[in-house]
Tab-separated table of C-alpha atoms in Angstrom:
chain	number	residue	atom	x	y	z
A	1	MET	CA	28.306	-43.829	19.954
A	2	LEU	CA	29.769	-40.239	19.087
A	3	LYS	CA	30.057	-41.629	15.592
A	4	ASP	CA	26.658	-43.359	15.522
A	5	PRO	CA	24.857	-40.366	14.138
A	6	GLN	CA	21.339	-41.314	15.417
A	7	LYS	CA	22.785	-42.081	18.666
A	8	ARG	CA	24.438	-38.816	18.928
A	9	ALA	CA	21.282	-36.652	17.675
A	10	ALA	CA	19.974	-38.298	20.765
A	11	TYR	CA	22.966	-37.798	23.418
A	12	ASP	CA	22.716	-33.824	21.945
A	13	ARG	CA	19.337	-33.559	23.428
A	14	PHE	CA	19.096	-35.638	26.130
A	15	GLY	CA	22.717	-36.192	27.564
A	16	HIS	CA	23.295	-39.358	29.409
A	17	ALA	CA	19.719	-39.731	30.273
A	18	ALA	CA	18.996	-40.799	26.744
A	19	PHE	CA	21.366	-44.357	27.233
A	20	GLU	CA	20.215	-45.417	30.746
A	21	ASN	CA	18.213	-47.616	31.184
A	22	GLY	CA	19.661	-50.467	29.022
A	23	GLY	CA	20.658	-47.674	26.416
A	24	GLY	CA	16.666	-46.563	25.794
A	25	GLY	CA	16.862	-44.120	28.645
A	26	PRO	CA	14.065	-43.675	31.084
A	27	GLY	CA	11.138	-44.938	29.373
A	28	PHE	CA	12.806	-45.849	26.553
A	29	SER	CA	13.354	-48.813	24.690
A	30	GLY	CA	16.290	-49.954	22.683
A	31	ASP	CA	14.958	-47.854	19.665
A	32	PHE	CA	13.872	-44.789	21.650
A	33	SER	CA	10.170	-45.075	20.575
A	34	ILE	CA	9.139	-43.172	23.666
A	35	LEU	CA	10.210	-40.847	26.784
A	36	ASP	CA	8.930	-40.906	29.571
A	37	VAL	CA	9.116	-36.907	30.144
A	38	ARG	CA	8.881	-36.962	34.190
A	39	HIS	CA	11.469	-39.583	34.467
A	40	LEU	CA	13.779	-37.206	32.049
A	41	ARG	CA	12.716	-34.306	34.179
A	42	ARG	CA	13.872	-36.102	37.985
A	43	HIS	CA	16.852	-37.439	35.850
A	44	LEU	CA	17.954	-33.906	35.324
A	45	ARG	CA	17.396	-32.808	38.501
A	46	ARG	CA	19.234	-34.813	40.276
A	47	VAL	CA	22.184	-34.947	38.367
A	48	HIS	CA	22.047	-31.771	36.737
A	49	GLY	CA	20.680	-30.079	39.401
A	50	TRP	CA	18.193	-28.665	37.088
A	51	ARG	CA	14.853	-26.319	38.931
A	52	THR	CA	12.255	-27.350	36.903
A	53	SER	CA	8.716	-25.893	38.149
A	54	ARG	CA	5.650	-27.417	38.343
A	55	ARG	CA	2.909	-25.295	36.823
A	56	ARG	CA	-0.704	-25.841	37.173
A	57	GLY	CA	-2.108	-26.506	34.266
A	58	GLY	CA	0.960	-25.217	31.790
A	59	GLY	CA	1.481	-25.151	27.799
A	60	GLY	CA	0.137	-21.603	28.079
A	61	ARG	CA	-3.788	-23.506	29.833
A	62	SER	CA	-3.206	-22.468	33.357
A	63	GLY	CA	-5.085	-25.049	35.035
A	64	GLY	CA	-7.619	-25.208	32.105
A	65	ARG	CA	-8.212	-21.763	32.089
A	66	GLU	CA	-9.505	-20.477	28.556
A	67	ARG	CA	-10.204	-16.732	27.664
A	68	GLY	CA	-14.132	-16.604	27.458
A	69	ALA	CA	-16.006	-16.227	23.897
A	70	ASP	CA	-16.172	-12.670	22.411
A	71	LEU	CA	-20.012	-11.882	22.009
A	72	ARG	CA	-21.820	-9.437	19.336
A	73	TYR	CA	-24.867	-7.731	20.214
A	74	ASN	CA	-26.252	-5.588	17.416
A	75	MET	CA	-28.296	-2.310	17.869
A	76	GLU	CA	-30.205	-0.004	15.165
A	77	ILE	CA	-30.715	3.577	16.649
A	78	THR	CA	-32.980	6.326	14.766
A	79	LEU	CA	-30.422	9.350	12.300
A	80	GLU	CA	-32.005	12.006	15.590
A	81	GLU	CA	-29.873	9.650	18.305
A	82	ALA	CA	-27.561	9.198	16.104
A	83	PHE	CA	-27.298	12.936	15.992
A	84	ALA	CA	-27.826	13.772	19.956
A	85	GLY	CA	-25.667	10.034	21.384
A	86	LYS	CA	-27.384	8.323	24.166
A	87	THR	CA	-27.229	6.050	26.735
A	88	ALA	CA	-28.621	3.010	26.009
A	89	GLU	CA	-29.157	-0.866	27.832
A	90	VAL	CA	-28.866	-3.633	26.276
A	91	HIS	CA	-29.516	-6.980	27.641
A	92	VAL	CA	-27.040	-9.739	26.666
A	93	PRO	CA	-27.843	-13.314	27.314
A	94	THR	CA	-24.105	-14.499	28.433
A	95	LYS	CA	-22.267	-17.456	30.563
A	96	VAL	CA	-20.910	-15.158	33.929
A	97	ALA	CA	-18.347	-16.621	36.792
A	98	CYS	CA	-20.550	-19.354	39.019
A	99	GLU	CA	-21.133	-17.827	42.030
A	100	ALA	CA	-20.625	-20.942	44.271
A	101	CYS	CA	-17.343	-22.048	43.481
A	102	SER	CA	-16.035	-18.329	42.506
A	103	GLY	CA	-15.963	-20.013	38.890
A	104	THR	CA	-12.747	-23.248	39.919
A	105	GLY	CA	-14.913	-25.592	38.853
A	106	ALA	CA	-14.722	-27.421	41.853
A	107	LYS	CA	-17.380	-28.305	45.014
A	108	PRO	CA	-16.672	-25.581	47.760
A	109	GLY	CA	-13.879	-26.828	50.546
A	110	SER	CA	-12.349	-28.877	47.432
A	111	HIS	CA	-9.896	-27.635	45.127
A	112	PRO	CA	-8.899	-29.396	41.892
A	113	LYS	CA	-5.769	-31.620	42.076
A	114	VAL	CA	-2.646	-31.793	39.255
A	115	CYS	CA	-3.160	-34.653	36.207
A	116	THR	CA	-0.356	-37.075	36.942
A	117	THR	CA	-0.896	-38.199	33.638
A	118	CYS	CA	0.735	-34.771	32.333
A	119	ASP	CA	2.009	-33.342	35.509
A	120	GLY	CA	-0.268	-30.658	34.958
A	121	HIS	CA	1.123	-29.637	31.823
A	122	GLY	CA	-2.184	-30.732	30.105
A	123	ARG	CA	-0.424	-31.675	27.161
A	124	VAL	CA	2.068	-35.611	26.971
A	125	ARG	CA	4.640	-35.722	24.730
A	126	ALA	CA	5.957	-38.531	23.419
A	127	ALA	CA	9.000	-39.024	20.829
A	128	GLN	CA	8.546	-41.088	17.660
A	129	GLY	CA	11.725	-41.888	16.487
A	130	PHE	CA	13.437	-38.254	16.482
A	131	PHE	CA	10.112	-36.984	16.088
A	132	SER	CA	8.373	-35.237	19.205
A	133	ILE	CA	4.776	-35.319	18.744
A	134	GLU	CA	3.000	-33.666	21.379
A	135	ARG	CA	-1.029	-33.889	22.241
A	136	THR	CA	-3.718	-33.049	24.983
A	137	CYS	CA	-3.852	-35.340	27.761
A	138	PRO	CA	-6.302	-37.643	27.625
A	139	THR	CA	-7.142	-38.048	31.199
A	140	CYS	CA	-7.839	-34.264	31.754
A	141	GLN	CA	-8.373	-33.319	28.500
A	142	GLY	CA	-5.959	-30.275	28.120
A	143	ARG	CA	-6.957	-29.092	31.929
A	144	GLY	CA	-3.622	-29.887	33.901
A	145	GLU	CA	-5.826	-30.799	36.732
A	146	ILE	CA	-8.936	-33.239	37.913
A	147	ILE	CA	-11.615	-32.345	39.386
A	148	SER	CA	-12.926	-34.961	41.482
A	149	ASP	CA	-15.840	-33.282	43.284
A	150	PRO	CA	-17.581	-31.138	41.309
A	151	CYS	CA	-19.486	-27.991	41.951
A	152	ASP	CA	-22.941	-28.828	42.177
A	153	LYS	CA	-24.389	-26.020	40.703
A	154	CYS	CA	-22.361	-25.387	37.615
A	155	ALA	CA	-21.613	-29.051	37.014
A	156	GLY	CA	-17.815	-28.676	37.169
A	157	SER	CA	-17.728	-25.689	34.319
A	158	GLY	CA	-17.728	-22.724	36.488
A	159	ARG	CA	-19.691	-20.969	34.701
A	160	LYS	CA	-23.477	-20.439	34.415
A	161	THR	CA	-25.390	-18.654	32.066
A	162	GLN	CA	-27.106	-15.873	32.933
A	163	GLU	CA	-28.869	-12.274	31.265
A	164	ARG	CA	-26.925	-9.071	31.592
A	165	THR	CA	-27.834	-5.768	31.515
A	166	LEU	CA	-24.944	-3.173	30.226
A	167	SER	CA	-25.378	0.395	29.760
A	168	VAL	CA	-23.968	1.377	26.298
A	169	ASN	CA	-22.497	5.482	25.437
A	170	ILE	CA	-23.736	6.052	22.045
A	171	PRO	CA	-21.328	8.941	20.704
A	172	ALA	CA	-23.049	11.745	19.097
A	173	GLY	CA	-21.873	11.419	15.747
A	174	ILE	CA	-22.005	7.619	15.413
A	175	GLU	CA	-22.531	6.417	11.458
A	176	ASP	CA	-24.134	3.710	9.918
A	177	GLY	CA	-21.896	0.079	11.075
A	178	THR	CA	-19.923	1.442	13.474
A	179	ARG	CA	-19.065	-0.947	15.624
A	180	ILE	CA	-17.678	-0.855	19.755
A	181	ARG	CA	-16.100	-2.681	21.967
A	182	LEU	CA	-17.111	-3.220	25.408
A	183	SER	CA	-13.716	-4.612	26.993
A	184	GLY	CA	-14.453	-7.867	29.514
A	185	GLU	CA	-18.014	-7.839	29.029
A	186	GLY	CA	-18.094	-10.954	26.954
A	187	GLU	CA	-18.088	-14.579	28.347
A	188	ALA	CA	-16.969	-15.395	31.651
A	189	GLY	CA	-13.409	-17.057	31.232
A	190	LEU	CA	-13.134	-21.290	31.444
A	191	ARG	CA	-12.192	-22.376	35.186
A	192	GLY	CA	-11.067	-18.068	36.202
A	193	GLY	CA	-9.541	-17.706	32.827
A	194	PRO	CA	-10.151	-13.861	31.599
A	195	THR	CA	-13.324	-12.776	29.856
A	196	GLY	CA	-13.939	-11.987	26.380
A	197	ASP	CA	-15.478	-9.126	25.031
A	198	LEU	CA	-18.859	-7.653	23.805
A	199	TYR	CA	-18.908	-6.218	20.237
A	200	LEU	CA	-22.021	-4.143	20.148
A	201	PHE	CA	-22.807	-3.255	15.991
A	202	LEU	CA	-24.684	-0.137	15.093
A	203	SER	CA	-26.881	0.250	12.351
A	204	VAL	CA	-29.122	3.734	11.710
A	205	LYS	CA	-32.487	3.849	10.576
A	206	PRO	CA	-33.326	5.086	7.150
A	207	HIS	CA	-34.843	8.373	7.739
A	208	SER	CA	-38.143	9.423	6.075
A	209	LEU	CA	-36.748	12.817	4.676
A	210	PHE	CA	-32.920	12.806	5.195
A	211	GLN	CA	-30.139	11.021	3.782
A	212	ARG	CA	-26.861	11.343	5.147
A	213	GLU	CA	-23.595	11.080	3.273
A	214	GLY	CA	-20.722	11.501	6.249
A	215	ALA	CA	-21.680	14.187	8.279
A	216	ASP	CA	-23.501	16.024	5.997
A	217	ILE	CA	-27.467	15.785	5.049
A	218	PHE	CA	-29.359	16.270	2.663
A	219	CYS	CA	-33.228	16.575	1.588
A	220	ARG	CA	-35.234	16.862	-1.475
A	221	VAL	CA	-37.999	20.024	-1.557
A	222	PRO	CA	-40.817	19.878	-3.778
A	223	ILE	CA	-41.446	23.205	-4.661
A	224	SER	CA	-44.351	24.928	-7.068
A	225	LEU	CA	-44.150	25.998	-10.633
A	226	THR	CA	-45.052	29.277	-9.089
A	227	THR	CA	-42.259	29.462	-6.567
A	228	ALA	CA	-39.736	28.394	-8.272
A	229	ALA	CA	-40.159	31.141	-11.003
A	230	LEU	CA	-41.414	34.121	-9.147
A	231	GLY	CA	-38.941	33.046	-6.077
A	232	GLY	CA	-40.611	32.470	-2.027
A	233	GLN	CA	-39.439	30.566	1.079
A	234	PHE	CA	-40.209	27.963	2.984
A	235	ASP	CA	-39.858	26.168	6.241
A	236	VAL	CA	-38.031	22.721	6.412
A	237	PRO	CA	-36.718	21.000	9.305
A	238	THR	CA	-33.411	20.111	10.648
A	239	VAL	CA	-32.089	16.528	11.793
A	240	ASP	CA	-31.709	18.373	15.622
A	241	GLY	CA	-35.403	18.748	15.548
A	242	GLY	CA	-35.666	22.481	15.039
A	243	LYS	CA	-36.674	23.914	11.908
A	244	THR	CA	-34.902	27.321	9.350
A	245	ARG	CA	-36.047	29.030	6.359
A	246	VAL	CA	-35.367	29.004	2.840
A	247	LYS	CA	-35.349	31.778	0.365
A	248	VAL	CA	-35.490	30.575	-3.787
A	249	PRO	CA	-34.672	32.932	-6.483
A	250	ASP	CA	-36.929	33.494	-8.640
A	251	GLY	CA	-35.687	31.570	-12.012
A	252	THR	CA	-35.035	28.267	-10.066
A	253	GLN	CA	-34.197	25.328	-11.727
A	254	THR	CA	-34.855	21.693	-10.848
A	255	GLY	CA	-31.647	20.332	-9.262
A	256	LYS	CA	-30.953	23.567	-7.424
A	257	GLN	CA	-28.576	23.114	-3.390
A	258	PHE	CA	-28.982	25.319	-1.320
A	259	ARG	CA	-26.644	24.787	1.524
A	260	LEU	CA	-26.866	25.691	5.017
A	261	LYS	CA	-23.853	25.739	6.956
A	262	GLY	CA	-23.578	23.636	10.747
A	263	LYS	CA	-26.894	22.570	9.831
A	264	GLY	CA	-25.913	18.696	9.633
A	265	MET	CA	-24.626	15.968	11.560
A	266	PRO	CA	-21.655	16.583	14.422
A	267	VAL	CA	-17.891	15.492	13.038
A	268	LEU	CA	-17.466	12.337	15.752
A	269	ARG	CA	-15.212	13.133	18.790
A	270	SER	CA	-14.682	16.741	17.754
A	271	SER	CA	-16.928	19.615	17.915
A	272	GLN	CA	-17.277	19.913	14.099
A	273	MET	CA	-20.570	20.043	12.320
A	274	GLY	CA	-21.623	18.970	8.873
A	275	ASP	CA	-23.905	20.629	6.437
A	276	MET	CA	-27.134	20.629	5.316
A	277	TYR	CA	-28.030	20.568	1.372
A	278	ILE	CA	-31.355	21.227	0.755
A	279	GLN	CA	-32.259	19.990	-3.340
A	280	VAL	CA	-35.085	21.254	-4.844
A	281	VAL	CA	-37.579	19.718	-6.937
A	282	VAL	CA	-39.729	21.926	-9.245
A	283	GLU	CA	-43.137	19.835	-9.399
A	284	THR	CA	-45.138	20.174	-12.803
A	285	PRO	CA	-48.887	20.923	-12.288
A	286	ARG	CA	-51.432	18.461	-13.032
A	287	ASN	CA	-55.461	17.765	-13.123
A	288	LEU	CA	-55.690	21.861	-14.224
A	289	SER	CA	-58.781	23.025	-14.234
A	290	ARG	CA	-60.007	24.766	-17.536
A	291	ARG	CA	-59.077	28.529	-16.342
A	292	GLN	CA	-55.493	27.011	-15.402
A	293	ARG	CA	-54.703	25.982	-18.568
A	294	GLU	CA	-56.194	28.988	-20.634
A	295	LEU	CA	-53.615	31.120	-18.220
A	296	LEU	CA	-50.750	28.474	-18.693
A	297	GLU	CA	-51.850	28.871	-22.717
A	298	GLU	CA	-51.165	32.160	-22.559
A	299	PHE	CA	-48.530	32.231	-20.160
A	300	GLU	CA	-46.872	29.964	-23.694
A	301	LYS	CA	-47.379	32.566	-26.066
A	302	ALA	CA	-46.442	35.643	-24.616
A	303	SER	CA	-43.199	33.511	-23.594
A	304	SER	CA	-39.505	34.475	-25.615
A	305	GLU	CA	-36.111	33.146	-25.916
A	306	GLU	CA	-35.040	35.260	-22.884
A	307	THR	CA	-38.521	33.536	-20.592
A	308	ASN	CA	-36.885	30.004	-21.088
A	309	PRO	CA	-33.519	30.075	-22.133
A	310	GLU	CA	-32.181	27.032	-21.763
A	311	SER	CA	-35.286	25.777	-23.899
A	312	ALA	CA	-34.398	27.871	-26.611
A	313	GLY	CA	-30.263	27.434	-26.451
A	314	PHE	CA	-31.199	23.666	-26.713
A	315	PHE	CA	-33.811	23.591	-29.610
A	316	ALA	CA	-31.236	25.782	-31.603
A	317	ARG	CA	-28.480	23.369	-30.870
A	318	ILE	CA	-30.903	20.549	-32.475
A	319	ARG	CA	-31.375	22.861	-35.490
A	320	ASP	CA	-27.471	22.874	-36.289
A	321	PHE	CA	-27.116	19.486	-35.544
A	322	PHE	CA	-29.608	18.986	-38.313
A	323	GLY	CA	-28.105	21.304	-40.985
A	324	GLY	CA	-29.979	24.422	-39.601
A	325	THR	CA	-33.121	23.451	-41.129
């Protein structure tokens, strides 16, 4: 026997049990085509004193208990809400454990029975030649248990559909696209399995005045030609609902930025604050009256290179480019 490679392999794997019942072992035919695992377990307990536990729903399923599905909830908030933070209520349609059967799926007063086909494992195994093949138990569909008297309220599923209302804390400084995980707030598991999680995906609405980059806020402010030339001041709103005054020096050009320190967004989970940047855009006047046009023409005649240094320098470079003509 030990000289035969196939029989030696069978002996190493199953011991004497591989050659009982006419050389095929419990549940074996002579060519070792099918192994009855239950007979082998009983043989091992009887002959070798092995202790095997009878686990309900073995194979990692634990009585058909499965983890509940994770849920996704999309929420849109304003920039002001992202600045201040908020507590929001979300209404989530989900599956919760059936109260009537406490999630077991069995009618109150009855209990699931261990599946005799798989001995409670939820899987059955067969040996094809020297390959061990495992598949879901066809009798209990992998649950390891048989519910002969299912719950009337949930039809044996152990769950029911219900809308839940949850209170969610949105921290100050939250950014667009942030994902918040609420552990254990997803769907209830099957037959007492662990509950899934709820993932909250946040998006921040575009703002009519402000653009956000990280913790910094940007705002474009149009100013008049005279304010840009002579200087002045104006008030701008801030994202916290207040306002601040910006002083514009004379000769300010389009694109000039003014930094307002600490007037931006909160840095998430920090005491720091971002900055606010005001970018001015000099507005060219349109629909001029006759008098306004005359004044601008007079101004142009009185202008010099010192009045418009950038223009003078630019056209000087053009002349040089074309050979000084």
